[in-house]
Amino acid sequence: MARVMVVDDDPDLLALVEIQLRQHGHLVSKASSGAEALEVIAAKGAPDIAVLDVAMPGMNGFDLLKELRTRDSLKNLPVIFLSARVNPEDVEAGRALDAVYLTKPYVMSALLDTIDQLLKAPAEVRRAN
């Protein structure tokens, strides 16, 4: 069981991911924007892993991750981008930020497997992926 932060501006997808992660035993915090995610983390503490959308109004997922990385408690936070943006530039931008990049529509087993792999891997190994 992990504390998972899910950030997506699509309320239906946010609810679906939350339900699926909870069914697999994870504790889920959710936010519909980058700014809200920062507020939730300030109130509830650092998650074990984050699942972020890329295309969000205001602060996009890349900018949110850059902001999270400035905080000592989140420098090594494992992050998965779950995005409908599939062009190679976006995928590479996500990977350049030491994150795993999965595309929508997504397969829940792939998301769960990625969460498990990232939580088991030391920070140095995550950076190599």
Tab-separated table of N, CA and C in Angstrom:
chain	number	residue	atom	x	y	z
A	1	MET	N	0.841	-1.175	0.000
A	1	MET	CA	0.000	0.000	0.000
A	1	MET	C	0.888	1.241	0.000
A	2	ALA	N	0.519	2.180	-0.864
A	2	ALA	CA	1.289	3.412	-0.963
A	2	ALA	C	0.349	4.611	-0.906
A	3	ARG	N	0.930	5.740	-0.518
A	3	ARG	CA	0.205	7.010	-0.579
A	3	ARG	C	0.451	7.593	-1.966
A	4	VAL	N	-0.601	7.651	-2.781
A	4	VAL	CA	-0.491	8.078	-4.171
A	4	VAL	C	-1.216	9.410	-4.355
A	5	MET	N	-0.514	10.385	-4.920
A	5	MET	CA	-1.118	11.666	-5.290
A	5	MET	C	-1.458	11.583	-6.771
A	6	VAL	N	-2.725	11.818	-7.123
A	6	VAL	CA	-3.167	11.819	-8.514
A	6	VAL	C	-3.633	13.231	-8.854
A	7	VAL	N	-3.081	13.778	-9.941
A	7	VAL	CA	-3.421	15.137	-10.351
A	7	VAL	C	-3.858	15.107	-11.809
A	8	ASP	N	-5.113	15.491	-12.043
A	8	ASP	CA	-5.647	15.523	-13.408
A	8	ASP	C	-6.821	16.493	-13.426
A	9	ASP	N	-6.936	17.286	-14.479
A	9	ASP	CA	-8.030	18.246	-14.561
A	9	ASP	C	-9.320	17.640	-15.098
A	10	ASP	N	-9.293	16.386	-15.520
A	10	ASP	CA	-10.493	15.692	-15.985
A	10	ASP	C	-11.130	14.994	-14.779
A	11	PRO	N	-12.274	15.497	-14.297
A	11	PRO	CA	-12.859	14.926	-13.075
A	11	PRO	C	-13.250	13.456	-13.209
A	12	ASP	N	-13.684	13.048	-14.396
A	12	ASP	CA	-14.065	11.647	-14.582
A	12	ASP	C	-12.853	10.727	-14.499
A	13	LEU	N	-11.775	11.118	-15.160
A	13	LEU	CA	-10.559	10.303	-15.121
A	13	LEU	C	-9.970	10.295	-13.712
A	14	LEU	N	-10.004	11.436	-13.055
A	14	LEU	CA	-9.485	11.532	-11.689
A	14	LEU	C	-10.248	10.577	-10.772
A	15	ALA	N	-11.561	10.556	-10.887
A	15	ALA	CA	-12.374	9.661	-10.058
A	15	ALA	C	-12.103	8.202	-10.403
A	16	LEU	N	-11.978	7.882	-11.681
A	16	LEU	CA	-11.722	6.508	-12.106
A	16	LEU	C	-10.381	5.996	-11.582
A	17	VAL	N	-9.334	6.787	-11.740
A	17	VAL	CA	-8.015	6.376	-11.252
A	17	VAL	C	-8.045	6.225	-9.738
A	18	GLU	N	-8.702	7.146	-9.051
A	18	GLU	CA	-8.798	7.056	-7.596
A	18	GLU	C	-9.473	5.752	-7.173
A	19	ILE	N	-10.604	5.439	-7.783
A	19	ILE	CA	-11.334	4.211	-7.436
A	19	ILE	C	-10.469	2.982	-7.682
A	20	GLN	N	-9.824	2.938	-8.844
A	20	GLN	CA	-9.014	1.767	-9.182
A	20	GLN	C	-7.825	1.616	-8.234
A	21	LEU	N	-7.172	2.714	-7.901
A	21	LEU	CA	-6.030	2.620	-6.989
A	21	LEU	C	-6.475	2.205	-5.587
A	22	ARG	N	-7.594	2.741	-5.131
A	22	ARG	CA	-8.118	2.359	-3.811
A	22	ARG	C	-8.483	0.870	-3.782
A	23	GLN	N	-9.045	0.360	-4.875
A	23	GLN	CA	-9.401	-1.062	-4.939
A	23	GLN	C	-8.164	-1.942	-4.829
A	24	HIS	N	-7.017	-1.400	-5.172
A	24	HIS	CA	-5.768	-2.156	-5.076
A	24	HIS	C	-4.990	-1.810	-3.805
A	25	GLY	N	-5.673	-1.178	-2.846
A	25	GLY	CA	-5.097	-0.973	-1.520
A	25	GLY	C	-4.299	0.299	-1.315
A	26	HIS	N	-4.264	1.183	-2.281
A	26	HIS	CA	-3.501	2.422	-2.130
A	26	HIS	C	-4.341	3.508	-1.460
A	27	LEU	N	-3.677	4.375	-0.727
A	27	LEU	CA	-4.309	5.566	-0.172
A	27	LEU	C	-4.130	6.674	-1.207
A	28	VAL	N	-5.209	7.330	-1.577
A	28	VAL	CA	-5.158	8.274	-2.682
A	28	VAL	C	-5.505	9.681	-2.219
A	29	SER	N	-4.645	10.628	-2.586
A	29	SER	CA	-4.948	12.047	-2.487
A	29	SER	C	-5.104	12.523	-3.912
A	30	LYS	N	-6.034	13.419	-4.149
A	30	LYS	CA	-6.230	13.860	-5.520
A	30	LYS	C	-6.324	15.376	-5.584
A	31	ALA	N	-6.017	15.879	-6.774
A	31	ALA	CA	-6.104	17.310	-7.044
A	31	ALA	C	-6.426	17.492	-8.515
A	32	SER	N	-7.105	18.585	-8.825
A	32	SER	CA	-7.491	18.839	-10.210
A	32	SER	C	-6.621	19.896	-10.884
A	33	SER	N	-5.587	20.349	-10.182
A	33	SER	CA	-4.665	21.321	-10.764
A	33	SER	C	-3.332	21.246	-10.030
A	34	GLY	N	-2.320	21.833	-10.645
A	34	GLY	CA	-1.016	21.872	-10.003
A	34	GLY	C	-1.055	22.650	-8.699
A	35	ALA	N	-1.733	23.787	-8.700
A	35	ALA	CA	-1.821	24.610	-7.491
A	35	ALA	C	-2.527	23.858	-6.366
A	36	GLU	N	-3.607	23.157	-6.703
A	36	GLU	CA	-4.317	22.379	-5.699
A	36	GLU	C	-3.439	21.242	-5.174
A	37	ALA	N	-2.661	20.628	-6.047
A	37	ALA	CA	-1.759	19.552	-5.624
A	37	ALA	C	-0.761	20.067	-4.590
A	38	LEU	N	-0.218	21.243	-4.814
A	38	LEU	CA	0.728	21.823	-3.847
A	38	LEU	C	0.049	22.067	-2.508
A	39	GLU	N	-1.207	22.511	-2.537
A	39	GLU	CA	-1.959	22.735	-1.291
A	39	GLU	C	-2.210	21.416	-0.560
A	40	VAL	N	-2.587	20.389	-1.296
A	40	VAL	CA	-2.862	19.079	-0.689
A	40	VAL	C	-1.592	18.519	-0.060
A	41	ILE	N	-0.479	18.632	-0.750
A	41	ILE	CA	0.789	18.130	-0.209
A	41	ILE	C	1.184	18.923	1.030
A	42	ALA	N	0.970	20.231	1.008
A	42	ALA	CA	1.279	21.052	2.190
A	42	ALA	C	0.425	20.637	3.381
A	43	ALA	N	-0.834	20.259	3.125
A	43	ALA	CA	-1.747	19.887	4.207
A	43	ALA	C	-1.559	18.451	4.676
A	44	LYS	N	-1.299	17.534	3.748
A	44	LYS	CA	-1.274	16.108	4.080
A	44	LYS	C	0.114	15.497	4.112
A	45	GLY	N	1.113	16.223	3.643
A	45	GLY	CA	2.461	15.680	3.596
A	45	GLY	C	2.770	15.051	2.250
A	46	ALA	N	4.022	14.664	2.099
A	46	ALA	CA	4.511	14.121	0.833
A	46	ALA	C	3.912	12.743	0.559
A	47	PRO	N	3.493	12.507	-0.686
A	47	PRO	CA	3.040	11.168	-1.051
A	47	PRO	C	4.242	10.260	-1.288
A	48	ASP	N	3.981	8.975	-1.442
A	48	ASP	CA	5.035	8.024	-1.789
A	48	ASP	C	5.327	8.056	-3.286
A	49	ILE	N	4.314	8.428	-4.076
A	49	ILE	CA	4.429	8.453	-5.532
A	49	ILE	C	3.352	9.393	-6.061
A	50	ALA	N	3.596	9.973	-7.241
A	50	ALA	CA	2.612	10.871	-7.848
A	50	ALA	C	2.318	10.436	-9.276
A	51	VAL	N	1.047	10.573	-9.654
A	51	VAL	CA	0.594	10.325	-11.020
A	51	VAL	C	0.049	11.662	-11.521
A	52	LEU	N	0.708	12.228	-12.531
A	52	LEU	CA	0.376	13.575	-12.985
A	52	LEU	C	-0.049	13.594	-14.443
A	53	ASP	N	-1.078	14.378	-14.721
A	53	ASP	CA	-1.429	14.685	-16.101
A	53	ASP	C	-0.432	15.742	-16.578
A	54	VAL	N	-0.235	15.838	-17.877
A	54	VAL	CA	0.641	16.869	-18.422
A	54	VAL	C	-0.163	18.111	-18.771
A	55	ALA	N	-1.216	17.952	-19.562
A	55	ALA	CA	-1.981	19.089	-20.074
A	55	ALA	C	-3.045	19.514	-19.069
A	56	MET	N	-2.716	20.530	-18.283
A	56	MET	CA	-3.664	21.097	-17.326
A	56	MET	C	-3.586	22.612	-17.443
A	57	PRO	N	-4.709	23.298	-17.214
A	57	PRO	CA	-4.656	24.760	-17.259
A	57	PRO	C	-3.822	25.306	-16.106
A	58	GLY	N	-3.252	26.461	-16.316
A	58	GLY	CA	-2.400	27.052	-15.287
A	58	GLY	C	-1.059	26.360	-15.282
A	59	MET	N	-0.789	25.630	-14.256
A	59	MET	CA	0.482	24.907	-14.108
A	59	MET	C	0.347	23.529	-14.749
A	60	ASN	N	1.103	23.267	-15.819
A	60	ASN	CA	1.034	21.935	-16.430
A	60	ASN	C	1.824	20.929	-15.585
A	61	GLY	N	1.721	19.669	-15.946
A	61	GLY	CA	2.372	18.618	-15.161
A	61	GLY	C	3.884	18.745	-15.104
A	62	PHE	N	4.506	19.180	-16.204
A	62	PHE	CA	5.958	19.364	-16.208
A	62	PHE	C	6.357	20.439	-15.203
A	63	ASP	N	5.629	21.559	-15.217
A	63	ASP	CA	5.937	22.650	-14.286
A	63	ASP	C	5.675	22.230	-12.836
A	64	LEU	N	4.611	21.463	-12.632
A	64	LEU	CA	4.333	20.969	-11.285
A	64	LEU	C	5.478	20.101	-10.789
A	65	LEU	N	5.948	19.191	-11.622
A	65	LEU	CA	7.052	18.328	-11.194
A	65	LEU	C	8.307	19.148	-10.908
A	66	LYS	N	8.604	20.132	-11.735
A	66	LYS	CA	9.764	20.990	-11.476
A	66	LYS	C	9.628	21.683	-10.126
A	67	GLU	N	8.424	22.146	-9.801
A	67	GLU	CA	8.182	22.793	-8.509
A	67	GLU	C	8.343	21.788	-7.365
A	68	LEU	N	7.816	20.600	-7.530
A	68	LEU	CA	7.950	19.576	-6.489
A	68	LEU	C	9.409	19.244	-6.234
A	69	ARG	N	10.206	19.186	-7.283
A	69	ARG	CA	11.621	18.825	-7.149
A	69	ARG	C	12.432	19.889	-6.396
A	70	THR	N	11.889	21.096	-6.234
A	70	THR	CA	12.610	22.126	-5.476
A	70	THR	C	12.477	21.914	-3.969
A	71	ARG	N	11.607	21.031	-3.566
A	71	ARG	CA	11.360	20.781	-2.139
A	71	ARG	C	12.158	19.568	-1.681
A	72	ASP	N	12.879	19.733	-0.610
A	72	ASP	CA	13.766	18.673	-0.134
A	72	ASP	C	13.049	17.343	0.056
A	73	SER	N	11.852	17.369	0.606
A	73	SER	CA	11.143	16.115	0.879
A	73	SER	C	10.614	15.450	-0.386
A	74	LEU	N	10.681	16.141	-1.516
A	74	LEU	CA	10.125	15.606	-2.764
A	74	LEU	C	11.155	15.468	-3.879
A	75	LYS	N	12.414	15.703	-3.572
A	75	LYS	CA	13.452	15.642	-4.604
A	75	LYS	C	13.503	14.283	-5.304
A	76	ASN	N	13.240	13.216	-4.568
A	76	ASN	CA	13.310	11.863	-5.132
A	76	ASN	C	11.945	11.217	-5.290
A	77	LEU	N	10.897	12.031	-5.300
A	77	LEU	CA	9.544	11.505	-5.440
A	77	LEU	C	9.396	10.777	-6.778
A	78	PRO	N	9.002	9.509	-6.765
A	78	PRO	CA	8.737	8.821	-8.025
A	78	PRO	C	7.487	9.413	-8.671
A	79	VAL	N	7.569	9.666	-9.978
A	79	VAL	CA	6.461	10.302	-10.689
A	79	VAL	C	6.159	9.551	-11.971
A	80	ILE	N	4.865	9.413	-12.232
A	80	ILE	CA	4.376	8.839	-13.480
A	80	ILE	C	3.538	9.913	-14.153
A	81	PHE	N	3.875	10.252	-15.387
A	81	PHE	CA	2.992	11.099	-16.176
A	81	PHE	C	1.987	10.188	-16.863
A	82	LEU	N	0.716	10.520	-16.731
A	82	LEU	CA	-0.357	9.789	-17.387
A	82	LEU	C	-1.054	10.808	-18.277
A	83	SER	N	-0.745	10.765	-19.566
A	83	SER	CA	-1.123	11.867	-20.443
A	83	SER	C	-1.638	11.405	-21.797
A	84	ALA	N	-2.533	12.211	-22.377
A	84	ALA	CA	-2.998	11.981	-23.740
A	84	ALA	C	-2.017	12.551	-24.760
A	85	ARG	N	-1.056	13.315	-24.301
A	85	ARG	CA	-0.037	13.857	-25.207
A	85	ARG	C	0.944	12.743	-25.535
A	86	VAL	N	0.969	12.362	-26.798
A	86	VAL	CA	1.773	11.206	-27.194
A	86	VAL	C	2.913	11.567	-28.145
A	87	ASN	N	3.095	12.856	-28.438
A	87	ASN	CA	4.194	13.174	-29.357
A	87	ASN	C	5.540	12.954	-28.669
A	88	PRO	N	6.532	12.569	-29.434
A	88	PRO	CA	7.839	12.215	-28.859
A	88	PRO	C	8.457	13.313	-27.999
A	89	GLU	N	8.208	14.569	-28.338
A	89	GLU	CA	8.788	15.667	-27.557
A	89	GLU	C	8.246	15.671	-26.127
A	90	ASP	N	6.950	15.430	-25.979
A	90	ASP	CA	6.364	15.393	-24.644
A	90	ASP	C	6.856	14.189	-23.850
A	91	VAL	N	6.910	13.037	-24.499
A	91	VAL	CA	7.393	11.826	-23.829
A	91	VAL	C	8.823	12.044	-23.356
A	92	GLU	N	9.665	12.585	-24.211
A	92	GLU	CA	11.065	12.825	-23.842
A	92	GLU	C	11.172	13.880	-22.741
A	93	ALA	N	10.324	14.912	-22.798
A	93	ALA	CA	10.342	15.940	-21.744
A	93	ALA	C	10.000	15.327	-20.389
A	94	GLY	N	9.047	14.415	-20.374
A	94	GLY	CA	8.697	13.743	-19.126
A	94	GLY	C	9.824	12.876	-18.616
A	95	ARG	N	10.436	12.139	-19.488
A	95	ARG	CA	11.559	11.271	-19.091
A	95	ARG	C	12.765	12.091	-18.658
A	96	ALA	N	12.960	13.255	-19.276
A	96	ALA	CA	14.080	14.119	-18.893
A	96	ALA	C	13.910	14.640	-17.465
A	97	LEU	N	12.686	14.612	-16.969
A	97	LEU	CA	12.417	15.027	-15.588
A	97	LEU	C	12.431	13.836	-14.626
A	98	ASP	N	13.028	12.730	-15.057
A	98	ASP	CA	13.140	11.524	-14.235
A	98	ASP	C	11.775	10.933	-13.885
A	99	ALA	N	10.866	10.966	-14.845
A	99	ALA	CA	9.538	10.404	-14.636
A	99	ALA	C	9.273	9.327	-15.683
A	100	VAL	N	8.375	8.422	-15.347
A	100	VAL	CA	7.893	7.432	-16.304
A	100	VAL	C	6.724	8.079	-17.037
A	101	TYR	N	6.610	7.824	-18.324
A	101	TYR	CA	5.564	8.449	-19.136
A	101	TYR	C	4.653	7.362	-19.700
A	102	LEU	N	3.396	7.348	-19.241
A	102	LEU	CA	2.374	6.438	-19.762
A	102	LEU	C	1.332	7.270	-20.501
A	103	THR	N	0.728	6.684	-21.516
A	103	THR	CA	-0.227	7.439	-22.310
A	103	THR	C	-1.666	6.993	-22.059
A	104	LYS	N	-2.576	7.933	-22.273
A	104	LYS	CA	-4.011	7.678	-22.216
A	104	LYS	C	-4.474	7.357	-23.632
A	105	PRO	N	-5.457	6.500	-23.800
A	105	PRO	CA	-6.074	5.735	-22.726
A	105	PRO	C	-5.069	4.765	-22.131
A	106	TYR	N	-5.205	4.525	-20.860
A	106	TYR	CA	-4.219	3.713	-20.155
A	106	TYR	C	-4.792	2.351	-19.794
A	107	VAL	N	-3.911	1.433	-19.503
A	107	VAL	CA	-4.284	0.108	-19.021
A	107	VAL	C	-3.959	0.087	-17.528
A	108	MET	N	-4.966	-0.189	-16.714
A	108	MET	CA	-4.773	-0.120	-15.266
A	108	MET	C	-3.655	-1.027	-14.788
A	109	SER	N	-3.525	-2.214	-15.368
A	109	SER	CA	-2.459	-3.118	-14.918
A	109	SER	C	-1.084	-2.505	-15.196
A	110	ALA	N	-0.944	-1.753	-16.277
A	110	ALA	CA	0.341	-1.098	-16.572
A	110	ALA	C	0.627	-0.007	-15.546
A	111	LEU	N	-0.389	0.746	-15.165
A	111	LEU	CA	-0.199	1.787	-14.146
A	111	LEU	C	0.166	1.162	-12.810
A	112	LEU	N	-0.546	0.110	-12.418
A	112	LEU	CA	-0.251	-0.556	-11.144
A	112	LEU	C	1.147	-1.174	-11.141
A	113	ASP	N	1.523	-1.824	-12.231
A	113	ASP	CA	2.866	-2.415	-12.322
A	113	ASP	C	3.943	-1.340	-12.233
A	114	THR	N	3.718	-0.207	-12.887
A	114	THR	CA	4.701	0.879	-12.853
A	114	THR	C	4.817	1.446	-11.443
A	115	ILE	N	3.699	1.618	-10.770
A	115	ILE	CA	3.733	2.090	-9.378
A	115	ILE	C	4.545	1.124	-8.531
A	116	ASP	N	4.267	-0.169	-8.648
A	116	ASP	CA	4.993	-1.175	-7.867
A	116	ASP	C	6.494	-1.140	-8.164
A	117	GLN	N	6.851	-1.058	-9.437
A	117	GLN	CA	8.273	-1.034	-9.818
A	117	GLN	C	8.979	0.197	-9.261
A	118	LEU	N	8.343	1.343	-9.372
A	118	LEU	CA	8.978	2.573	-8.894
A	118	LEU	C	9.129	2.592	-7.378
A	119	LEU	N	8.159	2.038	-6.688
A	119	LEU	CA	8.247	2.037	-5.229
A	119	LEU	C	9.306	1.064	-4.713
A	120	LYS	N	9.585	0.018	-5.475
A	120	LYS	CA	10.592	-0.958	-5.066
A	120	LYS	C	12.006	-0.529	-5.433
A	121	ALA	N	12.127	0.339	-6.434
A	121	ALA	CA	13.452	0.718	-6.939
A	121	ALA	C	14.048	1.856	-6.117
A	122	PRO	N	15.335	1.768	-5.823
A	122	PRO	CA	16.003	2.899	-5.174
A	122	PRO	C	16.000	4.108	-6.116
A	123	ALA	N	16.138	5.304	-5.570
A	123	ALA	CA	16.096	6.542	-6.359
A	123	ALA	C	17.104	6.521	-7.500
A	124	GLU	N	18.283	5.953	-7.283
A	124	GLU	CA	19.312	5.940	-8.326
A	124	GLU	C	18.862	5.114	-9.522
A	125	VAL	N	18.142	4.022	-9.269
A	125	VAL	CA	17.676	3.163	-10.349
A	125	VAL	C	16.552	3.851	-11.099
A	126	ARG	N	15.654	4.544	-10.373
A	126	ARG	CA	14.563	5.248	-11.028
A	126	ARG	C	15.095	6.281	-12.000
A	127	ARG	N	16.167	6.961	-11.635
A	127	ARG	CA	16.728	7.983	-12.503
A	127	ARG	C	17.300	7.379	-13.781
A	128	ALA	N	17.714	6.144	-13.748
A	128	ALA	CA	18.315	5.494	-14.921
A	128	ALA	C	17.256	5.088	-15.939
A	129	ASN	N	15.985	5.009	-15.541
A	129	ASN	CA	14.920	4.581	-16.466
A	129	ASN	C	14.489	5.672	-17.392
